[in-house]
Amino acid sequence: MWESETESVSGRGLLSSSKHGVKTDGFEQQGQSWYVATDIPSDLLVHIGDVSFHLHKYPLLSRSGKMNRMIYESRDEELSKVSLDDLPGGSEAFELAAKFCYGIAVDLTATNISSLRCAAEYLEMTEDLEEGNLIFKTEAFLSYVVLSSWRDSILVLKSCERLSPWAENLQIVRRCSESIAWKACANPKGIKWQYTGKPSSVSSPKWNEMKDSSPSRNQQVPPDWWFEDVSTLRIDHFVRVITAIKVKGMRHELIGAVVMHYAARWLPGLIKEESGSLDEGSNSSNSNGISSSSWKGGLHMIVSGSRDQVTSVQAKDQRMIIESLISIIPQHKDNVSCSFLLRLLRMANLLKVAPALVTELEKRVGMQFEQATLADLLIPSYNKSDTLYDVDLVQRLLEHFLVQEQTEISSPSRSSFSDKHMHDSNQRGTSLNAKMRVARLVDSYLTEVSRDRNLSLTNFQVLAEALPESARTCDDGLYRAIDSYLKAHPTLSEHERKRLCRVMDCQKLSIDACMHAAQNERLPLRVVVQVLFSEQVKISNAISRSSLKDAGDSHYQPLAVSNRKSLLEATPQSFQEGWTTAKKDINTLKFELETVKAKYLQLQNDMDNLHRQFDKITKPKQASGWTAGWKKLGKLTKMTNLESNDSSPHAPNTEHTRKTPRRWRNSIS
């Protein structure tokens, strides 16, 4: 993508020597042997692997210090055969070096410059032997052509994968990495990013022209324009480039994004583990589900998660990739997704990555554990545990989350007192919301793993009680997990059932959960009683609050019909049904009470009639008229005396104490 103005088409350059001792028209290949097209017979045979070169001593001795030592320092003065099996770059690089020695023009490109530079160093083609030797010219091409080009720097760095340790010692990897990092962090103004990722045969614009030109108004360079090219590198060179980019101040979120992009390319099983299919741009997979890599270094990626398909070499290579990715993930929160970290953790446990790196990865997951999903937490147990899922791992993640939350809350702030108070309040609110999300996630996880009959009661209880009580405002999810565990473990004793139900607070259950628990035969009887009692208390409190509210509203501020309707619609359906049933019961009791009162009055009237009839029957026979008259006259005399006494001046309030004379019912005859 980035090119130098001194570069010819496709980053090539012609290299030739002005002096040569043997005139030739070029090299000819016959099978696995190379011959010099000249009339002078060859006097030196060079073997490099299965390829042999029939050459002449003088052109090589005049420019190669190593060939000088091998020929003149050997005991055999008539040495005519030389083996160079350890030459970096192999027969291809030696062919170019030999052509240079014979004065034949050599076409330098980004794909052969690194091998030719290493071969020149191996053959010791320095300036001491001849001015303008191969080391000088290859170094000039690297510095002025390759390092000024984005695409050529990528290609040279990829070609260095099979040249270790020569490329490292000659600083080719370091210089290319820094060149790529500098261009990735540069101002993207004027970058024609559509050239990125193109094959080397496509000519790209020159860097000096691009940095001065202005981009089209309708064309914007995305911040991840360099992801695809960098992701084609081998893992060790990718780490070198990312490290250099970090040093130059690249944003942490972009560092995390390119790490995930690299994992999606070379670890497709990390992204699509079930289907085993590869993402676009990744390597093609064979019938066994193992992706074949184009790397000549031998790194092969494993798509499927089956342990039977993991060979020792493949597991070692993939373990190296995972360990390298863990080491370069930014330490800041939210730079990579929690789902990516959990999937990386799953593969790390499968491939038995170094324990220190696994612990570091677990801490990273704990920093953003509230972002996890249930599917990501269902990590199989790859150790000798009998459980289907790794419950101990989730417990460790939860502990890291709680430790991180406590650290963030207790961390001191350098701001003022008011700002610090506001910051602490916001921090506590955010922490509480995160704990509530984690509580719902843990309840869902417990519901899922409780179906495993090998899950012990202790593991279930420890994981359920790990969060504080304030994290759960409602224990319905915990109740579902307990009920699921009781279904999968029908042989639990009564003591174990009670112990299991202690992790649940019956007062935090909703009305629907209470109704289900009241009819649940798997729960202990004591728990059912507690549920019924809490439900009764809730209904009573709701009725009392509603009654007080209705009474207050009727005296002071009556609610409009629309407000009542909106409140009724906002009320949960289960509460509305319970309140309707309670109102019906109250109305029924009122009606029955009125009926009982009416019956009581009727019975009292009947009783009075019976008493009057009984008095008439049992009344004694009346005496003579004179006797009755004298008795009534005596009573009248007594009453008259009492009235006269009461009318005296000493008698207070005579009007109130005066009694009305009794009416005569029987006449005197």
XYZ file of C-alpha atoms in Angstrom, residues 17 38 40 44 46 48 88 175 198 206-207 321 325 342 359 361 412 488 495 501 507 516 531 561 597 658-659 667:
28
model
C 28.091 -6.169 -11.071
C 29.960 -20.259 -21.301
C 34.962 -22.287 -20.160
C 33.585 -25.950 -8.871
C 28.269 -26.483 -5.239
C 22.639 -27.128 -1.833
C 19.684 -19.253 4.325
C 13.094 -2.650 10.929
C -3.931 -6.664 -2.674
C 3.807 5.770 -3.796
C 4.134 6.788 -0.187
C -0.617 -18.645 19.384
C -2.401 -13.385 22.115
C -14.168 -16.639 27.553
C -4.846 -17.022 35.677
C -6.882 -14.426 31.450
C -8.887 6.617 46.428
C -32.189 -33.967 38.825
C -31.562 -32.446 55.632
C -33.218 -24.189 50.250
C -39.511 -13.111 51.174
C -45.654 -22.505 42.390
C -43.487 -19.454 51.444
C -60.477 7.510 36.362
C -77.345 -9.478 61.404
C -89.355 15.389 88.897
C -90.946 12.204 87.692
C -109.717 1.576 87.217
